Amino acid sequence: MKNITDSFLCFIYWPSAGSFGFDTDILATNLINLSVVLGVLIFFGKGVLSDLLDNRKQRILRTIRNSEELREAAVEQLEKARARLRKVETEADRFRVNGYSEIEREKLNLINSIYTTLEQFENDKNETIHFEQQRAINQVQRRVLQEALQGALGTLNSCLNNELHLRMIGANIDMFGAMKEKKN
């Protein structure tokens, strides 16, 4: 491959013999070609580069302005959010205080209700115990009375004979007759 510098314009040199020709010294012509290329690039590319830099600068400035506007909007939204947060915290504190007092009221009502219910249960229990005692006493009395009657009947049946029985009936009839006369 040929050297790249050969494709560029090489400066003409005057050899010592005084003839016209191309300089084939790569190192010497490279610096000259490079400075010519840079000069041409600077001369023609200056406007393009300047336009690119100006466009870039305008974009950066627009981005900064947009960022500032967004930051201001964000700060404004943050302040609104803080205000809402303070309001919500105030409401929450109020609800919390009201809730605690309501809970205390409900707790006292529940305690009173339970106390009343327990008193009613105690009264019902005492009434039930009294009723059961009375029923047990009545059963025992009935049983004792039955036992006593059976014992008395047994004693009477074993002690009574027909003659004694007839005398008893007669005495009772006389007693009823005397009561009848007193009434008249």
PDB file of C-alpha atoms in Angstrom:
ATOM      1  CA  MET A   1       0.000   0.000   0.000  1.00  0.00           C
ATOM      2  CA  LYS A   2       1.189   3.404  -0.821  1.00  0.00           C
ATOM      3  CA  ASN A   3       1.772   5.826   1.928  1.00  0.00           C
ATOM      4  CA  ILE A   4      -1.221   8.026   2.786  1.00  0.00           C
ATOM      5  CA  THR A   5       0.906  11.126   2.514  1.00  0.00           C
ATOM      6  CA  ASP A   6       1.474  10.396  -1.153  1.00  0.00           C
ATOM      7  CA  SER A   7      -2.237  10.888  -1.822  1.00  0.00           C
ATOM      8  CA  PHE A   8      -2.145  14.381  -0.272  1.00  0.00           C
ATOM      9  CA  LEU A   9      -0.683  17.366  -1.896  1.00  0.00           C
ATOM     10  CA  CYS A  10       2.976  17.243  -1.262  1.00  0.00           C
ATOM     11  CA  PHE A  11       4.882  20.444  -1.283  1.00  0.00           C
ATOM     12  CA  ILE A  12       7.261  20.933  -3.987  1.00  0.00           C
ATOM     13  CA  TYR A  13      10.863  21.098  -3.076  1.00  0.00           C
ATOM     14  CA  TRP A  14      13.867  22.254  -4.928  1.00  0.00           C
ATOM     15  CA  PRO A  15      16.561  19.711  -4.962  1.00  0.00           C
ATOM     16  CA  SER A  16      20.098  20.929  -4.884  1.00  0.00           C
ATOM     17  CA  ALA A  17      20.420  20.342  -8.640  1.00  0.00           C
ATOM     18  CA  GLY A  18      17.679  22.855  -9.241  1.00  0.00           C
ATOM     19  CA  SER A  19      15.106  20.606 -10.741  1.00  0.00           C
ATOM     20  CA  PHE A  20      11.447  20.356  -9.932  1.00  0.00           C
ATOM     21  CA  GLY A  21      10.079  17.155  -8.180  1.00  0.00           C
ATOM     22  CA  PHE A  22       8.138  15.538  -5.298  1.00  0.00           C
ATOM     23  CA  ASP A  23       9.586  15.157  -1.824  1.00  0.00           C
ATOM     24  CA  THR A  24       9.468  11.510  -0.865  1.00  0.00           C
ATOM     25  CA  ASP A  25      10.702  12.064   2.677  1.00  0.00           C
ATOM     26  CA  ILE A  26       7.671  10.922   4.666  1.00  0.00           C
ATOM     27  CA  LEU A  27       8.594  12.537   7.964  1.00  0.00           C
ATOM     28  CA  ALA A  28       9.268  15.978   6.498  1.00  0.00           C
ATOM     29  CA  THR A  29       6.186  16.055   4.301  1.00  0.00           C
ATOM     30  CA  ASN A  30       3.926  14.610   7.028  1.00  0.00           C
ATOM     31  CA  LEU A  31       4.230  17.689   9.243  1.00  0.00           C
ATOM     32  CA  ILE A  32       3.663  20.000   6.342  1.00  0.00           C
ATOM     33  CA  ASN A  33       0.628  18.018   5.094  1.00  0.00           C
ATOM     34  CA  LEU A  34      -0.758  17.814   8.586  1.00  0.00           C
ATOM     35  CA  SER A  35      -0.508  21.566   9.109  1.00  0.00           C
ATOM     36  CA  VAL A  36      -2.143  22.198   5.726  1.00  0.00           C
ATOM     37  CA  VAL A  37      -4.993  19.759   6.516  1.00  0.00           C
ATOM     38  CA  LEU A  38      -5.473  21.317   9.940  1.00  0.00           C
ATOM     39  CA  GLY A  39      -5.469  24.791   8.446  1.00  0.00           C
ATOM     40  CA  VAL A  40      -8.076  23.788   5.847  1.00  0.00           C
ATOM     41  CA  LEU A  41     -10.176  22.062   8.545  1.00  0.00           C
ATOM     42  CA  ILE A  42     -10.001  25.078  10.804  1.00  0.00           C
ATOM     43  CA  PHE A  43     -10.806  27.501   8.000  1.00  0.00           C
ATOM     44  CA  PHE A  44     -13.753  25.538   6.551  1.00  0.00           C
ATOM     45  CA  GLY A  45     -14.829  23.626   9.682  1.00  0.00           C
ATOM     46  CA  LYS A  46     -14.790  26.674  11.937  1.00  0.00           C
ATOM     47  CA  GLY A  47     -18.338  27.677  10.969  1.00  0.00           C
ATOM     48  CA  VAL A  48     -19.679  24.125  11.197  1.00  0.00           C
ATOM     49  CA  LEU A  49     -17.946  23.540  14.513  1.00  0.00           C
ATOM     50  CA  SER A  50     -19.114  26.917  15.785  1.00  0.00           C
ATOM     51  CA  ASP A  51     -22.712  26.093  14.754  1.00  0.00           C
ATOM     52  CA  LEU A  52     -22.481  22.688  16.426  1.00  0.00           C
ATOM     53  CA  LEU A  53     -21.128  24.230  19.607  1.00  0.00           C
ATOM     54  CA  ASP A  54     -23.791  26.974  19.543  1.00  0.00           C
ATOM     55  CA  ASN A  55     -26.533  24.349  19.063  1.00  0.00           C
ATOM     56  CA  ARG A  56     -25.069  22.295  21.861  1.00  0.00           C
ATOM     57  CA  LYS A  57     -24.870  25.394  24.072  1.00  0.00           C
ATOM     58  CA  GLN A  58     -28.515  26.261  23.294  1.00  0.00           C
ATOM     59  CA  ARG A  59     -29.622  22.709  24.081  1.00  0.00           C
ATOM     60  CA  ILE A  60     -27.696  22.765  27.351  1.00  0.00           C
ATOM     61  CA  LEU A  61     -29.215  26.153  28.271  1.00  0.00           C
ATOM     62  CA  ARG A  62     -32.716  24.883  27.378  1.00  0.00           C
ATOM     63  CA  THR A  63     -32.106  21.768  29.429  1.00  0.00           C
ATOM     64  CA  ILE A  64     -30.936  23.895  32.353  1.00  0.00           C
ATOM     65  CA  ARG A  65     -34.006  26.165  32.023  1.00  0.00           C
ATOM     66  CA  ASN A  66     -36.301  23.135  31.812  1.00  0.00           C
ATOM     67  CA  SER A  67     -34.537  21.600  34.791  1.00  0.00           C
ATOM     68  CA  GLU A  68     -34.984  24.822  36.766  1.00  0.00           C
ATOM     69  CA  GLU A  69     -38.668  24.952  35.856  1.00  0.00           C
ATOM     70  CA  LEU A  70     -39.089  21.313  36.809  1.00  0.00           C
ATOM     71  CA  ARG A  71     -37.197  21.916  40.051  1.00  0.00           C
ATOM     72  CA  GLU A  72     -39.438  24.884  40.880  1.00  0.00           C
ATOM     73  CA  ALA A  73     -42.531  22.805  40.091  1.00  0.00           C
ATOM     74  CA  ALA A  74     -41.145  19.968  42.209  1.00  0.00           C
ATOM     75  CA  VAL A  75     -40.426  22.363  45.086  1.00  0.00           C
ATOM     76  CA  GLU A  76     -43.964  23.724  44.787  1.00  0.00           C
ATOM     77  CA  GLN A  77     -45.414  20.203  44.759  1.00  0.00           C
ATOM     78  CA  LEU A  78     -43.201  19.306  47.713  1.00  0.00           C
ATOM     79  CA  GLU A  79     -44.532  22.275  49.680  1.00  0.00           C
ATOM     80  CA  LYS A  80     -48.107  21.299  48.799  1.00  0.00           C
ATOM     81  CA  ALA A  81     -47.383  17.712  49.825  1.00  0.00           C
ATOM     82  CA  ARG A  82     -45.857  18.911  53.113  1.00  0.00           C
ATOM     83  CA  ALA A  83     -48.913  21.064  53.770  1.00  0.00           C
ATOM     84  CA  ARG A  84     -51.194  18.087  53.044  1.00  0.00           C
ATOM     85  CA  LEU A  85     -49.020  15.914  55.273  1.00  0.00           C
ATOM     86  CA  ARG A  86     -49.282  18.420  58.139  1.00  0.00           C
ATOM     87  CA  LYS A  87     -53.050  18.552  57.636  1.00  0.00           C
ATOM     88  CA  VAL A  88     -53.316  14.751  57.560  1.00  0.00           C
ATOM     89  CA  GLU A  89     -51.105  14.451  60.642  1.00  0.00           C
ATOM     90  CA  THR A  90     -53.323  16.971  62.454  1.00  0.00           C
ATOM     91  CA  GLU A  91     -56.424  15.013  61.414  1.00  0.00           C
ATOM     92  CA  ALA A  92     -54.755  11.750  62.464  1.00  0.00           C
ATOM     93  CA  ASP A  93     -53.859  13.219  65.860  1.00  0.00           C
ATOM     94  CA  ARG A  94     -57.424  14.436  66.292  1.00  0.00           C
ATOM     95  CA  PHE A  95     -58.813  11.040  65.289  1.00  0.00           C
ATOM     96  CA  ARG A  96     -56.299   9.331  67.552  1.00  0.00           C
ATOM     97  CA  VAL A  97     -57.291  11.481  70.545  1.00  0.00           C
ATOM     98  CA  ASN A  98     -61.005  11.057  69.762  1.00  0.00           C
ATOM     99  CA  GLY A  99     -60.438   7.371  69.164  1.00  0.00           C
ATOM    100  CA  TYR A 100     -58.667   6.934  72.493  1.00  0.00           C
ATOM    101  CA  SER A 101     -61.411   8.766  74.368  1.00  0.00           C
ATOM    102  CA  GLU A 102     -64.050   6.749  72.479  1.00  0.00           C
ATOM    103  CA  ILE A 103     -62.182   3.552  73.319  1.00  0.00           C
ATOM    104  CA  GLU A 104     -62.061   4.565  76.984  1.00  0.00           C
ATOM    105  CA  ARG A 105     -65.808   5.313  76.958  1.00  0.00           C
ATOM    106  CA  GLU A 106     -66.542   1.999  75.283  1.00  0.00           C
ATOM    107  CA  LYS A 107     -64.270   0.226  77.751  1.00  0.00           C
ATOM    108  CA  LEU A 108     -66.075   1.797  80.715  1.00  0.00           C
ATOM    109  CA  ASN A 109     -69.466   0.994  79.154  1.00  0.00           C
ATOM    110  CA  LEU A 110     -68.360  -2.593  78.589  1.00  0.00           C
ATOM    111  CA  ILE A 111     -67.061  -2.894  82.161  1.00  0.00           C
ATOM    112  CA  ASN A 112     -70.325  -1.483  83.518  1.00  0.00           C
ATOM    113  CA  SER A 113     -72.338  -3.790  81.280  1.00  0.00           C
ATOM    114  CA  ILE A 114     -70.305  -6.809  82.376  1.00  0.00           C
ATOM    115  CA  TYR A 115     -70.656  -5.773  86.029  1.00  0.00           C
ATOM    116  CA  THR A 116     -74.427  -5.464  85.607  1.00  0.00           C
ATOM    117  CA  THR A 117     -74.582  -8.814  83.819  1.00  0.00           C
ATOM    118  CA  LEU A 118     -72.500 -10.435  86.558  1.00  0.00           C
ATOM    119  CA  GLU A 119     -74.800  -8.978  89.223  1.00  0.00           C
ATOM    120  CA  GLN A 120     -77.806 -10.347  87.322  1.00  0.00           C
ATOM    121  CA  PHE A 121     -76.117 -13.749  87.047  1.00  0.00           C
ATOM    122  CA  GLU A 122     -75.331 -13.644  90.771  1.00  0.00           C
ATOM    123  CA  ASN A 123     -78.966 -12.778  91.573  1.00  0.00           C
ATOM    124  CA  ASP A 124     -80.202 -15.517  89.229  1.00  0.00           C
ATOM    125  CA  LYS A 125     -77.771 -17.966  90.821  1.00  0.00           C
ATOM    126  CA  ASN A 126     -78.937 -17.028  94.321  1.00  0.00           C
ATOM    127  CA  GLU A 127     -82.580 -17.333  93.285  1.00  0.00           C
ATOM    128  CA  THR A 128     -81.877 -20.701  91.674  1.00  0.00           C
ATOM    129  CA  ILE A 129     -80.053 -21.887  94.788  1.00  0.00           C
ATOM    130  CA  HIS A 130     -82.901 -20.683  97.007  1.00  0.00           C
ATOM    131  CA  PHE A 131     -85.466 -22.334  94.721  1.00  0.00           C
ATOM    132  CA  GLU A 132     -83.509 -25.605  94.695  1.00  0.00           C
ATOM    133  CA  GLN A 133     -83.137 -25.451  98.483  1.00  0.00           C
ATOM    134  CA  GLN A 134     -86.885 -24.912  98.863  1.00  0.00           C
ATOM    135  CA  ARG A 135     -87.592 -27.755  96.454  1.00  0.00           C
ATOM    136  CA  ALA A 136     -85.187 -30.039  98.323  1.00  0.00           C
ATOM    137  CA  ILE A 137     -86.742 -29.024 101.657  1.00  0.00           C
ATOM    138  CA  ASN A 138     -90.241 -29.686 100.267  1.00  0.00           C
ATOM    139  CA  GLN A 139     -89.166 -33.071  98.944  1.00  0.00           C
ATOM    140  CA  VAL A 140     -87.603 -33.969 102.265  1.00  0.00           C
ATOM    141  CA  GLN A 141     -90.708 -32.764 104.134  1.00  0.00           C
ATOM    142  CA  ARG A 142     -92.959 -34.780 101.820  1.00  0.00           C
ATOM    143  CA  ARG A 143     -90.789 -37.809 102.216  1.00  0.00           C
ATOM    144  CA  VAL A 144     -90.674 -37.419 106.010  1.00  0.00           C
ATOM    145  CA  LEU A 145     -94.450 -36.844 106.098  1.00  0.00           C
ATOM    146  CA  GLN A 146     -95.036 -39.918 103.924  1.00  0.00           C
ATOM    147  CA  GLU A 147     -92.733 -41.963 106.137  1.00  0.00           C
ATOM    148  CA  ALA A 148     -94.493 -40.617 109.264  1.00  0.00           C
ATOM    149  CA  LEU A 149     -97.941 -41.312 107.804  1.00  0.00           C
ATOM    150  CA  GLN A 150     -96.951 -44.796 106.778  1.00  0.00           C
ATOM    151  CA  GLY A 151     -95.475 -45.370 110.224  1.00  0.00           C
ATOM    152  CA  ALA A 152     -98.609 -43.970 111.899  1.00  0.00           C
ATOM    153  CA  LEU A 153    -100.876 -46.038 109.663  1.00  0.00           C
ATOM    154  CA  GLY A 154     -98.823 -49.085 110.407  1.00  0.00           C
ATOM    155  CA  THR A 155     -98.997 -48.363 114.129  1.00  0.00           C
ATOM    156  CA  LEU A 156    -102.702 -47.647 113.963  1.00  0.00           C
ATOM    157  CA  ASN A 157    -103.415 -50.730 111.926  1.00  0.00           C
ATOM    158  CA  SER A 158    -101.456 -52.862 114.315  1.00  0.00           C
ATOM    159  CA  CYS A 159    -102.994 -51.255 117.469  1.00  0.00           C
ATOM    160  CA  LEU A 160    -106.552 -50.739 116.366  1.00  0.00           C
ATOM    161  CA  ASN A 161    -109.100 -53.381 116.534  1.00  0.00           C
ATOM    162  CA  ASN A 162    -112.736 -53.178 115.555  1.00  0.00           C
ATOM    163  CA  GLU A 163    -114.008 -52.127 118.955  1.00  0.00           C
ATOM    164  CA  LEU A 164    -111.531 -49.255 119.316  1.00  0.00           C
ATOM    165  CA  HIS A 165    -112.266 -48.252 115.780  1.00  0.00           C
ATOM    166  CA  LEU A 166    -115.983 -48.049 116.409  1.00  0.00           C
ATOM    167  CA  ARG A 167    -115.491 -46.003 119.565  1.00  0.00           C
ATOM    168  CA  MET A 168    -113.345 -43.507 117.616  1.00  0.00           C
ATOM    169  CA  ILE A 169    -115.954 -43.142 114.946  1.00  0.00           C
ATOM    170  CA  GLY A 170    -118.605 -42.585 117.582  1.00  0.00           C
ATOM    171  CA  ALA A 171    -116.545 -39.934 119.367  1.00  0.00           C
ATOM    172  CA  ASN A 172    -115.961 -38.103 116.110  1.00  0.00           C
ATOM    173  CA  ILE A 173    -119.666 -38.176 115.269  1.00  0.00           C
ATOM    174  CA  ASP A 174    -120.490 -36.750 118.700  1.00  0.00           C
ATOM    175  CA  MET A 175    -117.911 -34.002 118.150  1.00  0.00           C
ATOM    176  CA  PHE A 176    -119.416 -33.099 114.780  1.00  0.00           C
ATOM    177  CA  GLY A 177    -122.888 -33.088 116.256  1.00  0.00           C
ATOM    178  CA  ALA A 178    -121.810 -30.699 119.040  1.00  0.00           C
ATOM    179  CA  MET A 179    -120.267 -28.371 116.480  1.00  0.00           C
ATOM    180  CA  LYS A 180    -123.458 -28.420 114.493  1.00  0.00           C
ATOM    181  CA  GLU A 181    -125.520 -27.428 117.489  1.00  0.00           C
ATOM    182  CA  LYS A 182    -123.232 -24.535 118.337  1.00  0.00           C
ATOM    183  CA  LYS A 183    -123.721 -23.105 114.893  1.00  0.00           C
ATOM    184  CA  ASN A 184    -127.506 -23.130 115.160  1.00  0.00           C
TER     185      ASN A 184
END
